[in-house]
Short mmCIF file of C-alpha atoms in Angstrom, two decimals:
data_model
loop_
_atom_site.label_atom_id
_atom_site.label_comp_id
_atom_site.label_asym_id
_atom_site.label_seq_id
_atom_site.Cartn_x
_atom_site.Cartn_y
_atom_site.Cartn_z
CA MET M 1 122.28 140.63 79.72
CA SER M 2 120.02 142.28 77.38
CA LYS M 3 116.29 141.38 77.07
CA THR M 4 116.99 139.98 73.47
CA SER M 5 119.59 137.74 74.67
CA ALA M 6 117.51 136.34 77.49
CA LEU M 7 114.43 135.96 75.14
CA LEU M 8 116.79 133.68 72.68
CA ASP M 9 117.93 131.83 75.49
CA LEU M 10 114.22 130.98 76.37
CA VAL M 11 113.74 129.93 72.87
CA ALA M 12 116.84 127.93 72.62
CA ALA M 13 115.69 126.22 75.68
CA GLN M 14 112.48 124.95 73.79
CA ARG M 15 114.69 123.68 70.66
CA GLU M 16 113.33 119.79 71.12
CA GLN M 17 109.71 121.07 71.26
CA MET M 18 110.32 123.11 67.97
CA LYS M 19 110.80 119.52 66.11
CA VAL M 20 107.29 118.57 67.24
CA VAL M 21 105.66 121.74 66.02
CA LEU M 22 107.28 121.54 62.57
CA ALA M 23 106.14 117.98 62.28
CA LEU M 24 102.58 119.31 63.03
CA LEU M 25 103.08 122.14 60.64
CA ILE M 26 104.25 119.83 57.80
CA ALA M 27 101.11 117.48 58.42
CA SER M 28 98.67 120.37 58.31
CA GLY M 29 100.25 121.60 54.98
CA LEU M 30 99.77 118.12 53.57
CA MET M 31 96.18 117.98 54.57
CA LEU M 32 95.74 121.45 53.21
CA ALA M 33 97.29 120.44 49.78
CA LEU M 34 94.81 117.47 49.72
CA ALA M 35 92.01 120.04 50.31
CA ILE M 36 93.02 122.73 47.68
CA PRO M 37 91.65 120.77 44.76
CA PHE M 38 88.05 120.50 46.12
CA VAL M 39 87.70 124.23 47.02
CA GLU M 40 87.34 126.84 44.28
CA PRO M 41 87.13 130.75 44.59
CA GLY M 42 83.76 131.72 45.59
CA ASP M 43 83.14 128.73 47.83
CA LYS M 44 82.30 129.74 51.38
CA ALA M 45 85.40 127.62 52.54
CA PHE M 46 87.94 129.60 50.15
CA PRO M 47 88.82 132.18 52.63
CA ILE M 48 89.35 129.90 55.48
CA LEU M 49 91.56 127.89 53.06
CA VAL M 50 93.49 131.02 52.17
CA ILE M 51 93.81 131.90 55.86
CA ASP M 52 94.82 128.35 56.78
CA VAL M 53 97.58 128.20 54.06
CA VAL M 54 99.16 131.53 55.15
CA LEU M 55 98.98 130.46 58.83
CA VAL M 56 100.79 127.26 58.22
CA ALA M 57 103.12 128.90 55.83
CA VAL M 58 104.37 131.60 58.12
CA GLY M 59 104.38 129.30 61.05
CA PHE M 60 106.67 126.82 59.12
CA VAL M 61 108.95 129.43 57.97
CA THR M 62 108.93 131.15 61.46
CA PHE M 63 109.83 127.89 63.27
CA SER M 64 112.24 126.54 60.72
CA ALA M 65 114.19 129.74 61.13
CA LEU M 66 114.28 129.70 64.85
CA TYR M 67 115.26 125.84 64.80
CA TRP M 68 118.07 126.63 62.32
CA TYR M 69 119.35 129.69 64.59
CA THR M 70 119.04 127.86 67.70
CA THR M 71 121.04 124.93 66.39
CA LYS M 72 123.74 127.10 64.89
CA ARG M 73 123.79 128.95 68.28
CA GLU M 74 124.51 125.88 70.12
CA MET M 75 127.25 124.76 67.65
CA ASP M 76 129.02 127.86 67.96
CA ASP M 77 128.88 127.75 71.85
#
């Protein structure tokens, strides 16, 4: 068994917890969407908003892809 296969087995075992993480990322994205109209470029909070948007977007894409892959992998087995 390769290291990659062992790592994917560990990730697949946490598939149910990924739903919770995805729900939290969606809620964070909605809260960020509500904050965007109140922050303008040049404000002190603008860099933090940009960093938060990037982190939430990358997290959502990563966990969505992992959840999709683990679901597909379980269906193939």
